[in-house]
Amino acid sequence: MKLSTKQIAHLRGLAHSLNPVVMIGNNGLTENVVKEIELNLNVHELIKVQVAGDNRVARKAMFEEICKLTNAIAVHHIGKQLVFYRASSTVKESAKVIIPKL
């Protein structure tokens, strides 16, 4: 799924008020962290992830690796916050994230 810049901006706006649901600690991107991200993507579709550590290059690499491993869309990366979106068939209709059409 490919999203336009306007659709990504819409998702960023929705994510602004979210609290992080997954925290990545000093051990980095472990198998358990990836499982937790998968679980939360299935439940919420749009999630925010908090990364510990000050290494900007490592955070950028994690951002790209999470997208690759979970098949999620990279919405936003600012500071230690990462935002991902992936449509889920298990989410109730009332809780689905609505993305505007082009």
Coordinates of N, CA and C in Angstrom, one line a residue:
M1 N 0.8 -1.2 0.0 CA 0.0 0.0 0.0 C 0.9 1.2 0.0
K2 N 0.6 2.1 -0.9 CA 1.4 3.4 -1.0 C 0.5 4.5 -0.7
L3 N 0.9 5.4 0.1 CA 0.1 6.6 0.5 C 0.7 7.8 0.0
S4 N -0.2 8.8 -0.3 CA 0.3 10.1 -0.8 C 0.8 10.9 0.4
T5 N 1.4 12.0 0.1 CA 1.9 12.9 1.1 C 0.8 13.5 2.0
K6 N -0.3 13.8 1.3 CA -1.5 14.3 2.1 C -2.1 13.2 3.0
Q7 N -2.1 12.0 2.6 CA -2.6 10.9 3.4 C -1.6 10.7 4.6
I8 N -0.3 10.8 4.3 CA 0.6 10.6 5.4 C 0.5 11.8 6.4
A9 N 0.3 13.0 5.9 CA 0.1 14.1 6.8 C -1.2 14.0 7.6
H10 N -2.2 13.4 7.1 CA -3.4 13.1 7.8 C -3.1 12.1 9.0
L11 N -2.4 11.1 8.7 CA -2.0 10.1 9.7 C -1.2 10.7 10.8
R12 N -0.2 11.6 10.4 CA 0.6 12.3 11.4 C -0.2 13.1 12.3
G13 N -1.2 13.7 11.8 CA -2.1 14.5 12.6 C -2.9 13.7 13.6
L14 N -3.4 12.5 13.1 CA -4.1 11.6 14.0 C -3.2 11.1 15.1
A15 N -1.9 10.8 14.8 CA -1.0 10.2 15.7 C -0.5 11.2 16.7
H16 N -0.7 12.5 16.5 CA -0.2 13.5 17.4 C -0.6 13.3 18.8
S17 N -1.9 13.0 19.0 CA -2.5 12.8 20.3 C -2.3 11.4 20.9
L18 N -1.7 10.5 20.2 CA -1.4 9.1 20.7 C -0.3 9.1 21.7
N19 N -0.4 8.2 22.6 CA 0.7 7.9 23.5 C 1.4 6.7 23.0
P20 N 2.7 6.5 23.2 CA 3.5 5.4 22.8 C 2.9 4.1 23.4
V21 N 2.7 3.1 22.5 CA 2.2 1.8 23.0 C 3.3 0.8 23.2
V22 N 4.5 1.0 22.6 CA 5.7 0.2 22.6 C 6.9 1.0 23.0
M23 N 7.7 0.5 23.9 CA 8.9 1.2 24.2 C 10.1 0.3 23.8
I24 N 11.0 0.8 23.1 CA 12.2 0.1 22.7 C 13.3 0.5 23.6
G25 N 13.8 -0.4 24.4 CA 14.9 -0.1 25.4 C 16.3 -0.2 24.9
N26 N 17.2 -0.3 25.8 CA 18.6 -0.4 25.5 C 19.0 -1.6 24.7
N27 N 18.2 -2.7 24.8 CA 18.5 -3.9 24.1 C 18.2 -3.8 22.6
G28 N 17.5 -2.7 22.2 CA 17.3 -2.5 20.8 C 16.0 -3.3 20.3
L29 N 16.0 -3.5 19.0 CA 14.9 -4.2 18.4 C 15.0 -5.7 18.5
T30 N 14.5 -6.2 19.6 CA 14.5 -7.6 19.8 C 13.3 -8.3 19.2
E31 N 13.3 -9.6 19.2 CA 12.2 -10.4 18.7 C 10.9 -10.1 19.4
N32 N 11.0 -10.0 20.7 CA 9.8 -9.7 21.5 C 9.2 -8.3 21.2
V33 N 10.1 -7.3 21.0 CA 9.7 -6.0 20.7 C 8.9 -6.0 19.3
V34 N 9.4 -6.7 18.4 CA 8.8 -6.8 17.1 C 7.4 -7.5 17.2
K35 N 7.3 -8.5 18.0 CA 6.0 -9.2 18.3 C 5.0 -8.2 18.9
E36 N 5.5 -7.4 19.8 CA 4.6 -6.4 20.5 C 4.2 -5.4 19.5
I37 N 5.0 -4.9 18.6 CA 4.7 -4.0 17.6 C 3.6 -4.6 16.7
E38 N 3.8 -5.8 16.2 CA 2.8 -6.6 15.4 C 1.5 -6.6 16.1
L39 N 1.5 -7.0 17.4 CA 0.3 -7.1 18.1 C -0.5 -5.8 18.2
N40 N 0.2 -4.7 18.4 CA -0.4 -3.4 18.5 C -0.9 -2.9 17.2
L41 N -0.1 -3.2 16.1 CA -0.6 -2.8 14.8 C -1.9 -3.5 14.4
N42 N -2.0 -4.7 14.8 CA -3.3 -5.5 14.6 C -4.5 -4.9 15.4
V43 N -4.2 -4.4 16.6 CA -5.2 -3.9 17.4 C -5.6 -2.4 17.1
H44 N -4.6 -1.6 16.8 CA -4.8 -0.2 16.7 C -4.6 0.4 15.3
E45 N -3.9 -0.3 14.4 CA -3.6 0.2 13.1 C -2.6 1.3 13.1
L46 N -2.8 2.4 13.8 CA -1.8 3.5 13.9 C -1.2 3.5 15.3
I47 N 0.1 3.4 15.4 CA 0.8 3.3 16.7 C 2.0 4.2 16.7
K48 N 2.3 4.6 18.0 CA 3.5 5.4 18.2 C 4.4 4.5 19.1
V49 N 5.7 4.5 18.7 CA 6.7 3.8 19.4 C 7.8 4.7 20.0
Q50 N 8.2 4.5 21.2 CA 9.2 5.3 21.9 C 10.5 4.6 21.9
V51 N 11.6 5.2 21.5 CA 12.9 4.6 21.5 C 13.8 5.2 22.5
A52 N 14.4 4.4 23.3 CA 15.4 4.9 24.3 C 16.8 5.0 23.6
G53 N 17.6 5.8 24.1 CA 19.0 6.0 23.5 C 19.0 7.2 22.6
D54 N 20.3 7.7 22.5 CA 20.5 9.0 21.8 C 21.1 8.8 20.4
N55 N 21.3 7.6 20.0 CA 21.9 7.3 18.7 C 20.9 7.5 17.5
R56 N 21.0 8.7 16.9 CA 20.1 9.0 15.8 C 20.1 8.0 14.6
V57 N 21.3 7.6 14.3 CA 21.5 6.6 13.2 C 20.8 5.3 13.5
A58 N 21.0 4.8 14.8 CA 20.3 3.6 15.2 C 18.8 3.7 15.2
R59 N 18.3 4.8 15.6 CA 16.8 5.0 15.5 C 16.3 5.0 14.1
K60 N 17.0 5.6 13.2 CA 16.6 5.6 11.8 C 16.7 4.2 11.2
A61 N 17.7 3.4 11.6 CA 17.8 2.0 11.1 C 16.7 1.2 11.7
M62 N 16.3 1.4 13.0 CA 15.2 0.7 13.6 C 13.9 1.0 12.9
F63 N 13.7 2.3 12.5 CA 12.5 2.8 11.9 C 12.3 2.0 10.6
E64 N 13.3 1.9 9.8 CA 13.3 1.2 8.5 C 13.1 -0.3 8.7
E65 N 13.8 -0.9 9.7 CA 13.8 -2.3 10.0 C 12.4 -2.7 10.4
I66 N 11.7 -1.9 11.3 CA 10.4 -2.2 11.7 C 9.4 -2.2 10.5
C67 N 9.5 -1.3 9.6 CA 8.7 -1.2 8.5 C 8.9 -2.5 7.6
K68 N 10.1 -2.9 7.5 CA 10.4 -4.1 6.7 C 9.8 -5.4 7.4
L69 N 10.0 -5.5 8.7 CA 9.6 -6.7 9.4 C 8.1 -6.8 9.6
T70 N 7.4 -5.7 9.7 CA 6.0 -5.8 10.0 C 5.1 -5.4 8.8
N71 N 5.8 -5.0 7.7 CA 5.0 -4.6 6.5 C 4.2 -3.4 6.8
A72 N 4.6 -2.5 7.7 CA 3.9 -1.3 8.1 C 4.4 -0.1 7.2
I73 N 3.6 0.9 7.2 CA 4.0 2.2 6.5 C 4.6 3.1 7.5
A74 N 5.8 3.7 7.1 CA 6.4 4.6 8.0 C 5.7 6.0 7.8
V75 N 5.1 6.4 8.9 CA 4.3 7.6 8.9 C 5.2 8.8 9.4
H76 N 5.9 8.7 10.5 CA 6.7 9.8 11.0 C 7.8 9.3 11.9
H77 N 8.9 10.1 11.9 CA 10.0 9.8 12.8 C 10.5 11.2 13.2
I78 N 10.3 11.5 14.5 CA 10.7 12.8 15.0 C 11.3 12.5 16.4
G79 N 12.6 12.8 16.6 CA 13.2 12.6 17.8 C 13.2 11.1 18.2
K80 N 12.7 10.8 19.3 CA 12.7 9.4 19.8 C 11.3 8.7 19.6
Q81 N 10.5 9.4 18.8 CA 9.1 8.9 18.5 C 9.0 8.4 17.1
L82 N 8.5 7.2 16.9 CA 8.3 6.6 15.6 C 6.8 6.3 15.5
V83 N 6.3 6.6 14.3 CA 4.8 6.3 14.1 C 4.7 5.4 12.9
F84 N 3.9 4.4 13.0 CA 3.6 3.4 12.0 C 2.1 3.2 11.7
Y85 N 1.8 2.8 10.5 CA 0.4 2.5 10.2 C 0.4 1.2 9.4
R86 N -0.6 0.4 9.7 CA -0.8 -0.8 8.9 C -2.3 -1.2 9.0
A87 N -3.0 -1.3 7.9 CA -4.4 -1.6 7.9 C -4.6 -3.0 8.5
S88 N -5.6 -3.2 9.3 CA -5.8 -4.4 10.0 C -7.3 -4.9 9.8
S89 N -7.4 -6.2 9.6 CA -8.8 -6.7 9.4 C -9.4 -7.1 10.7
T90 N -8.6 -7.1 11.8 CA -9.2 -7.5 13.1 C -9.7 -6.3 13.9
V91 N -9.6 -5.1 13.4 CA -10.1 -3.9 14.1 C -11.5 -3.8 13.9
K92 N -12.3 -3.4 14.9 CA -13.7 -3.1 14.7 C -13.9 -1.9 13.7
E93 N -15.0 -2.0 13.0 CA -15.3 -0.9 12.1 C -15.3 0.5 12.7
S94 N -15.8 0.6 13.9 CA -15.8 1.9 14.6 C -14.5 2.4 15.0
A95 N -13.5 1.5 15.1 CA -12.2 1.9 15.5 C -11.2 2.0 14.4
K96 N -11.6 1.8 13.2 CA -10.7 1.8 12.0 C -10.2 3.2 11.8
V97 N -9.0 3.3 11.3 CA -8.4 4.6 10.9 C -8.9 4.9 9.5
I98 N -9.5 6.1 9.3 CA -10.1 6.5 8.0 C -9.0 7.3 7.3
I99 N -8.6 6.9 6.2 CA -7.6 7.6 5.4 C -8.4 8.3 4.2
P100 N -8.3 9.6 4.1 CA -9.0 10.2 3.0 C -8.5 9.8 1.6
K101 N -9.4 9.7 0.7 CA -9.1 9.3 -0.7 C -8.4 10.5 -1.4
L102 N -7.7 10.3 -2.4 CA -7.0 11.4 -3.1 C -8.0 12.3 -3.8

